[in-house]
Coordinates of C-alpha atoms in Angstrom, one line a residue:
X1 CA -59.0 -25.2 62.0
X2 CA -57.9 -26.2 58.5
X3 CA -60.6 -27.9 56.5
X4 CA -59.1 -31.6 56.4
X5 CA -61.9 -32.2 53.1
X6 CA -60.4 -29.8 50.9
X7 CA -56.7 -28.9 49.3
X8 CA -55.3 -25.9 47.7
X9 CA -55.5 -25.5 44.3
X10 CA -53.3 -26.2 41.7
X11 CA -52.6 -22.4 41.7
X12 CA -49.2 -20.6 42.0
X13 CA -48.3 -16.6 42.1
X14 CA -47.7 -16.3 38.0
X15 CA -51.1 -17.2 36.8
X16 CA -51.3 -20.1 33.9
X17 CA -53.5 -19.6 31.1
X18 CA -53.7 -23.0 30.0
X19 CA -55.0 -24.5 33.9
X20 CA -56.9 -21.1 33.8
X21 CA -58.9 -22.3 30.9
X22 CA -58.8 -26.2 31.8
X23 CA -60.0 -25.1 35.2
X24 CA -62.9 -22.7 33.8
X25 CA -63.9 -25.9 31.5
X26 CA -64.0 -28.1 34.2
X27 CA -66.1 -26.4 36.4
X28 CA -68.1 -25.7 33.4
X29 CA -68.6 -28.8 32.8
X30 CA -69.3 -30.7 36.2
X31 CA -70.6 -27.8 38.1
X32 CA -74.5 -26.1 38.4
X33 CA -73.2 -22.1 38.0
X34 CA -75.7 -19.3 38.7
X35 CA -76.7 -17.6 36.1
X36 CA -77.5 -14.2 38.0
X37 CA -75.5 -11.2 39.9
X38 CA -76.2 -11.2 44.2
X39 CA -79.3 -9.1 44.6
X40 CA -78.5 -5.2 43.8
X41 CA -75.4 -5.5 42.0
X42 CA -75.3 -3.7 38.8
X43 CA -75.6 -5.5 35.2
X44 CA -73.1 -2.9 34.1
X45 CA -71.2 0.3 34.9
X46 CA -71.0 3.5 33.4
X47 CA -68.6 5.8 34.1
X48 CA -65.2 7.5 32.5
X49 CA -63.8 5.1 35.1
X50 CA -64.7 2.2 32.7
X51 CA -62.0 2.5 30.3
X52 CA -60.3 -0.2 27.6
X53 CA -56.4 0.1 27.4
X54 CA -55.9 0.5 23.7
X55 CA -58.3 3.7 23.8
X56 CA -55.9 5.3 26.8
X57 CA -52.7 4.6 24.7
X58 CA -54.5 6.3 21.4
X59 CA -54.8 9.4 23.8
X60 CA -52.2 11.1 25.8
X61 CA -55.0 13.3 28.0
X62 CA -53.6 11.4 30.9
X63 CA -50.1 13.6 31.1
X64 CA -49.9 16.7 32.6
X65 CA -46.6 18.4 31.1
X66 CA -44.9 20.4 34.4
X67 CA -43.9 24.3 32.3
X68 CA -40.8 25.5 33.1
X69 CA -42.3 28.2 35.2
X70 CA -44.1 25.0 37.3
X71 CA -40.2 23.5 37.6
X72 CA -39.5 26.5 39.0
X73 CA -41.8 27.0 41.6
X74 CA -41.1 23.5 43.0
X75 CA -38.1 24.3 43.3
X76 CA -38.7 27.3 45.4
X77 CA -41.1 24.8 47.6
X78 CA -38.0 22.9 48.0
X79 CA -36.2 25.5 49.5
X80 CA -38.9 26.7 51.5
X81 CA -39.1 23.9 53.0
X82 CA -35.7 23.2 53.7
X83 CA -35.0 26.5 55.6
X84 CA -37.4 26.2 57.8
X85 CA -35.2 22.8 59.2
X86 CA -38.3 20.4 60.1
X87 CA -38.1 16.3 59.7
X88 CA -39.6 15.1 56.1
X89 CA -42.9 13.8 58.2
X90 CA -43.5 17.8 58.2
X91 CA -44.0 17.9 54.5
X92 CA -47.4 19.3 53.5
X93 CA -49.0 21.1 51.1
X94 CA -48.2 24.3 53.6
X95 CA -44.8 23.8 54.4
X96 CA -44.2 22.8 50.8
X97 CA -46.4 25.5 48.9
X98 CA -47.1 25.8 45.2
X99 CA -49.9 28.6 44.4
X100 CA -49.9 28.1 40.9
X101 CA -49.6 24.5 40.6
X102 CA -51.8 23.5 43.6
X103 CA -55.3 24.8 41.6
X104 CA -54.0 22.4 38.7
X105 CA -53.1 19.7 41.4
X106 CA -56.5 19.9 43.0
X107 CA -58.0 19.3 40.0
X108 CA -56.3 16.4 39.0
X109 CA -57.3 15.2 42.6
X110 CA -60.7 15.2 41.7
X111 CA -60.5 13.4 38.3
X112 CA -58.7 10.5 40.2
X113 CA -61.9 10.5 42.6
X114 CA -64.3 11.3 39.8
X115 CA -62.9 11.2 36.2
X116 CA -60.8 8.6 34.7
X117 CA -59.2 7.7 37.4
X118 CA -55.1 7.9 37.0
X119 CA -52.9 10.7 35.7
X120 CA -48.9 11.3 35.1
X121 CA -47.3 14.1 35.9
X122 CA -44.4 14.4 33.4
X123 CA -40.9 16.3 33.8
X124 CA -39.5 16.5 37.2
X125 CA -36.2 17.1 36.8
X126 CA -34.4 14.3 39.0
X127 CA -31.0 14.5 37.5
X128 CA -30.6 17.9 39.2
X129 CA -31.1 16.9 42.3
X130 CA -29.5 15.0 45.7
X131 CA -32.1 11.3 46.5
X132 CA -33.0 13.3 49.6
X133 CA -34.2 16.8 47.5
X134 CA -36.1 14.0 45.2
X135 CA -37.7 12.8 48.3
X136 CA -39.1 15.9 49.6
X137 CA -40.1 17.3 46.0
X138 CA -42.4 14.0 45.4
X139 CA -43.7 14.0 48.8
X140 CA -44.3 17.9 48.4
X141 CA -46.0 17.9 45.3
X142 CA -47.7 15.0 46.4
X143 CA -49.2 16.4 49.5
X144 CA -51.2 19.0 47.1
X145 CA -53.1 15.3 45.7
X146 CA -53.5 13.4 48.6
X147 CA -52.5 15.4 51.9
X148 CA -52.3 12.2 53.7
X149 CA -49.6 9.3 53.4
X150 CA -50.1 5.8 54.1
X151 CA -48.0 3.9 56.5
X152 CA -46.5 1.2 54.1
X153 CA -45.0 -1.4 56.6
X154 CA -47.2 -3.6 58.9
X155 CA -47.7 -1.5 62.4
X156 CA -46.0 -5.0 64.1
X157 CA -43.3 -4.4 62.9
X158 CA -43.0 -0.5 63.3
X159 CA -41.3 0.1 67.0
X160 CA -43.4 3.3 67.0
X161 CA -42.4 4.9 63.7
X162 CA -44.5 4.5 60.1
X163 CA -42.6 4.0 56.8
X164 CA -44.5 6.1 55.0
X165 CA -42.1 5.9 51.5
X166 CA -41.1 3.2 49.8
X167 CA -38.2 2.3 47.2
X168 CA -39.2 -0.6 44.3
X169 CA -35.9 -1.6 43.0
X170 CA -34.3 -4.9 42.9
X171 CA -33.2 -6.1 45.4
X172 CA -32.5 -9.8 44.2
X173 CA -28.5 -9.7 43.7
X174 CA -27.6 -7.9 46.7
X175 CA -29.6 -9.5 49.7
X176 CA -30.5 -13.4 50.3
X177 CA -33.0 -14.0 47.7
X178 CA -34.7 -16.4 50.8
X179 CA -35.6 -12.8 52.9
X180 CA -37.4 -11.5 49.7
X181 CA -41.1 -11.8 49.9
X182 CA -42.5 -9.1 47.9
X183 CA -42.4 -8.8 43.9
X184 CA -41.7 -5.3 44.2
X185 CA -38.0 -6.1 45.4
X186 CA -36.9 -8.0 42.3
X187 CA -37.4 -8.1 38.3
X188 CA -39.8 -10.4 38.2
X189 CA -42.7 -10.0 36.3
X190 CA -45.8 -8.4 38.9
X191 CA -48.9 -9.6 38.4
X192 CA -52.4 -7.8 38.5
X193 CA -53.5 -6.5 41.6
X194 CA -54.4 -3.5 44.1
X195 CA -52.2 -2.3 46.9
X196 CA -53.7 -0.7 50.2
X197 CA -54.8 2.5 50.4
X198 CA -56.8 5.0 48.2
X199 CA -54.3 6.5 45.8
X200 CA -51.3 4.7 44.8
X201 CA -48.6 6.8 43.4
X202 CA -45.0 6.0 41.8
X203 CA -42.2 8.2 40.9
X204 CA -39.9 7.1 38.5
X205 CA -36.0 8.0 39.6
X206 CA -34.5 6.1 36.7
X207 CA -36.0 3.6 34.3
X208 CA -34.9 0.0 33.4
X209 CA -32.5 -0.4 30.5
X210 CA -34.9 -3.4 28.7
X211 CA -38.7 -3.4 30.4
X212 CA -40.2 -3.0 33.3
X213 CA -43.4 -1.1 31.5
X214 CA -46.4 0.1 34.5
X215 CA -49.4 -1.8 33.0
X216 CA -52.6 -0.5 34.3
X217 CA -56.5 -1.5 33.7
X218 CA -59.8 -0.6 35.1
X219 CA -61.2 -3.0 37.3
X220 CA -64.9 -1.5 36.3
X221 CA -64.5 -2.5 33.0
X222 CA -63.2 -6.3 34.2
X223 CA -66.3 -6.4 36.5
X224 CA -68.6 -5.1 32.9
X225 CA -67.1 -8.5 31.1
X226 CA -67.3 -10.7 34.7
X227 CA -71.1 -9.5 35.0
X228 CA -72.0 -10.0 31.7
X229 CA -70.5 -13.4 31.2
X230 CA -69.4 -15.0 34.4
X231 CA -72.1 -13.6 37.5
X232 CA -71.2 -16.5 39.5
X233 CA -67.8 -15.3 39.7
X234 CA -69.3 -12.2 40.9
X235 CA -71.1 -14.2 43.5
X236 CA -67.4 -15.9 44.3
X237 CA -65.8 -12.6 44.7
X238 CA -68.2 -10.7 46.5
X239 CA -67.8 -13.5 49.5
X240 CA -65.8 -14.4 52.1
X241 CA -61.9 -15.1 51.0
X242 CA -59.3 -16.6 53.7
X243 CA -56.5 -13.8 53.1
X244 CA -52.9 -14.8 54.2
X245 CA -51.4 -13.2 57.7
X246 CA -48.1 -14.2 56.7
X247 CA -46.9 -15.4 60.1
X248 CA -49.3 -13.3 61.9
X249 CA -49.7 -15.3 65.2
X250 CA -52.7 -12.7 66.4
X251 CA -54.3 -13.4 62.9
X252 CA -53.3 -16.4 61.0
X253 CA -55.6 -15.0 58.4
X254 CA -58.4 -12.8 57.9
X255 CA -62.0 -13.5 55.7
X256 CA -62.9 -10.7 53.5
X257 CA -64.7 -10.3 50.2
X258 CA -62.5 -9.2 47.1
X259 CA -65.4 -7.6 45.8
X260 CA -67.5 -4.5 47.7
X261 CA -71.0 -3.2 45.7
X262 CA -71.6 0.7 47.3
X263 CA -75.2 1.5 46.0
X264 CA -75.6 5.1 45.3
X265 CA -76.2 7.3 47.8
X266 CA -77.1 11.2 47.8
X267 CA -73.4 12.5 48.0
X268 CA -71.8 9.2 45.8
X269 CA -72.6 7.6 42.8
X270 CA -72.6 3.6 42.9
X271 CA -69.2 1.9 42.8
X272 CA -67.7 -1.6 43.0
X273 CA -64.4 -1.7 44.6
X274 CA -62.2 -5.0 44.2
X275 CA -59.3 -5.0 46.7
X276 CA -56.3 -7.6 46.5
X277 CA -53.4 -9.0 45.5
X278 CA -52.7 -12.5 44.1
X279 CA -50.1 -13.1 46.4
X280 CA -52.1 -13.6 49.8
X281 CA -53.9 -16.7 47.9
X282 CA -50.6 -18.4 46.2
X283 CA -47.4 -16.8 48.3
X284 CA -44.7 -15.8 46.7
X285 CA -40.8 -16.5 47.4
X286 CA -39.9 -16.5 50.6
X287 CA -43.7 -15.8 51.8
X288 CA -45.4 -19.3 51.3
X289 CA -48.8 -19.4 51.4
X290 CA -49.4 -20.9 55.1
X291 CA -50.0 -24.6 55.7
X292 CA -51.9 -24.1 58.9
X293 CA -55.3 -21.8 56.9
X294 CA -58.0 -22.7 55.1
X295 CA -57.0 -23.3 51.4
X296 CA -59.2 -21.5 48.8
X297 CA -61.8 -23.0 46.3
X298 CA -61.5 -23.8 42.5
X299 CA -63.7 -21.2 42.0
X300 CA -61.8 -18.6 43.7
X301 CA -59.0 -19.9 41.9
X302 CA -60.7 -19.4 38.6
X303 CA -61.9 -15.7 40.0
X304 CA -58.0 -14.5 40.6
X305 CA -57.1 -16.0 37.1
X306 CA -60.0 -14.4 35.3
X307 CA -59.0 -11.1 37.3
X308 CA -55.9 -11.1 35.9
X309 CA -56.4 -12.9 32.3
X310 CA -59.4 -10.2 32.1
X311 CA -56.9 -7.4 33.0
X312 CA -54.2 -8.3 30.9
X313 CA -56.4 -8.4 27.9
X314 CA -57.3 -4.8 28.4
X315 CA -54.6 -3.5 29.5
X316 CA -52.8 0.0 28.8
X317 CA -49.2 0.5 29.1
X318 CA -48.3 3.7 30.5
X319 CA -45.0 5.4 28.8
X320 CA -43.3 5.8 32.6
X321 CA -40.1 8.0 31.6
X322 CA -37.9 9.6 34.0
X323 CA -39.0 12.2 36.2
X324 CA -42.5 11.1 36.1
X325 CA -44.5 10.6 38.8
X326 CA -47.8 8.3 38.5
X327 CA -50.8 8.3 40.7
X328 CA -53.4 5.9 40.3
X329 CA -57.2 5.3 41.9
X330 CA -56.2 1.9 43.9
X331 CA -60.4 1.7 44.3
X332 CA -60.8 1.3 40.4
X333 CA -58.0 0.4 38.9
X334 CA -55.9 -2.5 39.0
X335 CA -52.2 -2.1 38.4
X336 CA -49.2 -4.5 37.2
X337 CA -45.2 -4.3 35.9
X338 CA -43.4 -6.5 33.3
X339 CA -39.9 -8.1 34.2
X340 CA -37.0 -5.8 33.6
X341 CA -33.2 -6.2 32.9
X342 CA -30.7 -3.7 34.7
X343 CA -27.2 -2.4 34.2
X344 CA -24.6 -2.3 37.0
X345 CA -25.2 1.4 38.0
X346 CA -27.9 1.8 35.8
X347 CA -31.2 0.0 38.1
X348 CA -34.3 0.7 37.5
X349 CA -35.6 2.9 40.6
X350 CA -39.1 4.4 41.4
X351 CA -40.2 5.6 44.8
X352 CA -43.6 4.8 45.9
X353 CA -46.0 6.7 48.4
X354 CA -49.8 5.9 49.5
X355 CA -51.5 8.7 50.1
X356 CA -55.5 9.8 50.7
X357 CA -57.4 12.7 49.8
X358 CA -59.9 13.5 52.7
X359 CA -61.9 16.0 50.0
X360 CA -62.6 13.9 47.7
X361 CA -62.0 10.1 48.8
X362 CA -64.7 6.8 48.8
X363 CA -65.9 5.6 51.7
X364 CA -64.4 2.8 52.9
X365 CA -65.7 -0.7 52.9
X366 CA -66.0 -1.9 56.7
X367 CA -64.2 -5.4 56.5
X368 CA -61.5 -2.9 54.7
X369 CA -61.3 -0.3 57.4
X370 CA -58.9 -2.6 60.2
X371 CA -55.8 -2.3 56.7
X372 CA -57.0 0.8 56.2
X373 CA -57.0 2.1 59.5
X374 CA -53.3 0.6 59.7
X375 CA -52.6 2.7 56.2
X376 CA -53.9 5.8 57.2
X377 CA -55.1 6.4 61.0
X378 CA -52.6 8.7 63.2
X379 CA -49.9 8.9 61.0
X380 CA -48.2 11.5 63.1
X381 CA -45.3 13.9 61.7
X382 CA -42.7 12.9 64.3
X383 CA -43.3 9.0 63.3
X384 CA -42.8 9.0 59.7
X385 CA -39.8 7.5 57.9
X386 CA -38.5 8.3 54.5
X387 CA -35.7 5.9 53.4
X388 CA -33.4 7.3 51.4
X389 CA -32.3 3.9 50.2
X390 CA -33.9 0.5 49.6
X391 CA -34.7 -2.0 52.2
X392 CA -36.8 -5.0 52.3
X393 CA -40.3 -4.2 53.1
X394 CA -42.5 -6.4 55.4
X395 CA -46.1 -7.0 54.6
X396 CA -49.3 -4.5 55.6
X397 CA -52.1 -6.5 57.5
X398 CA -54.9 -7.5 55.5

């Protein structure tokens, strides 16, 4: 049942920074805020995963340059794969082989796991191929990262198969703006956040004539500042939050923290994840934030604003060109898009896949494992879909 004492916040899906600050004064002022982190949470991290933006746009480490000889070989992957006639669920880094490029692949695995915690692979060349060739080469080279791909559509919704590939294009001028309820199928601005899964990847088919730049930022670094400064909004995020079902009748919503602390452990160093996306707390478009849950607090409100204020402020904008393909740690980094303008015939296009390295990946958080078991659990060959064009995508269970 809702609680009758209490209202939503004055929160919507673009954040404000003037309420964010008049909110953060506020409770400031008129509230008793603890001083101290919950009981075994780290005063700081150190790792290469903690990492401010303007130091990753002063380096260009990050961009692994694909030699002619490497163009070459994927191309002879492609054909492999073609001949022997399977559906695209049967791409994997067997059917699809690269023996010189999967050592280099590999290792670029294990610095998303381990290292800094997002790469780009530079230079595919798109132009010379057909949207289904571009398919099977991302999902081919991407198999030799992350051998597993994420369903990307909610399993109700499914009738037996998993969308496992996803186009993010606009979509604004060409169906009913009323059916959209994801920022990824329009030009609007995207906000900070995380999306399911353990490795979030994006390959860039063609980019927008005026913005549309992939922000990133670590989220380690954002809980440094939030732990140093603000440890009650530590406390805030680290408990339960009512996350929006969107119309799930089953599960109106479900309570999870934002926040996960993993002490170290023999095999693992010690990690903080933060998992989620603005949208389940304010809607967005057609996707109102339901009526019938409990609202959130003032002070989560002030925890998604400093999430993203905190973000933006150390941001790094990655140059995302054509023929790149991005994959980012979705465990440590948070990741956002500026609003784009596009040309008739001319739209900015990237594909998007979720995939998981078994090798190398983190445990999993148990009020996280029902999404991620919808993500990643028995995604069988046979099921999986790969839209060659865009369609409207309904939302994964939280």
């Amino acid at each position: 049942m809702v609680d009758t004492q209490r209202v939503q916040p004055d929160i919507q899906y673009h954040p404000d920074y003037n309420k964010y600050k008049a909110r953060t004064q506020r409770r400031q002022e008129n509230e008793l805020l603890t001083t101290s982190l919950p009981k075994g949470f780290p005063p700081g991290l150190s790792s290469s995963l903690v990492w401010q933006g303007k130091d990753i746009e002063n380096s260009d480490d990050w961009i692994y340059s694909l030699s002619e000889g490497q163009l070459n070989e994927i191309d002879s992957a492609l054909r492999a794969f073609e001949a022997i006639k399977r559906p695209l669920g049967y791409i994997n880094n067997e059917t699809f082989p690269l023996p010189t490029l999967r050592p280099i692949l590999r290792a670029l695995s294990r610095d998303l796991h381990l290292g800094r915690g997002f790469f780009v692979l530079r230079g595919l060349r798109v132009d010379k191929y057909t949207r289904e060739e571009n398919l099977i080469i991302y999902a081919g080279v991407s198999s030799h990262v992350g051998n597993i791909r994420g369903r990307q559509e909610d399993t109700r919704f499914s009738n037996g198969t998993s969308l496992v590939l996803s186009h993010i294009k606009d979509l604004s001028k060409t169906v009913d703006s009323g059916n959209i309820g994801a920022p990824s199928n329009t030009a609007d601005k995207q906000v900070f956040h995380t999306d399911a899964g353990d490795i979030i990847s994006l390959l860039c088919l063609n980019p927008a004539i005026q913005g549309g730049e992939s922000y990133i930022a670590s989220s380690w670094h954002v809980y440094n500042i939030l732990a140093r400064t603000r440890p009650d909004l530590i406390h805030t995020l680290s408990q339960d939050w009512p996350v929006d079902g969107f119309g799930n009748a089953q599960k109106p919503y479900t309570n999870r923290p934002l926040l996960y602390h993993q002490p170290a452990t023999a095999s693992a160093p010690e990690r903080i994840l933060i998992q989620y996306a603005r949208r389940y707390f304010t809607g967005f478009l057609s996707q109102p934030r339901s009526s019938d849950i409990p609202p959130i607090t003032e002070a989560q409100a002030e925890a998604l604003d400093a999430l993203h204020f905190l973000a933006e402020e150390n941001r790094a904008s990655l140059d995302f060109q054509k023929g790149d393909i991005q994959y980012v740690n979705n465990l440590s980094i948070f990741h956002a898009r500026n609003g784009f303008t596009d040309e008739p015939g001319n739209e900015r296009h990237l594909m998007r896949l979720w995939l998981r390295d078994p090798e190398h990946a983190w445990q999993t958080p148990e009020p996280l494992r029902a999404r991620w078991d919808n993500v990643y659990k028995d995604v069988f060959a046979d099921e999986q879909v790969f839209p060659l064009e865009p369609r409207l995508r309904k939302t994964v269970g939280s």
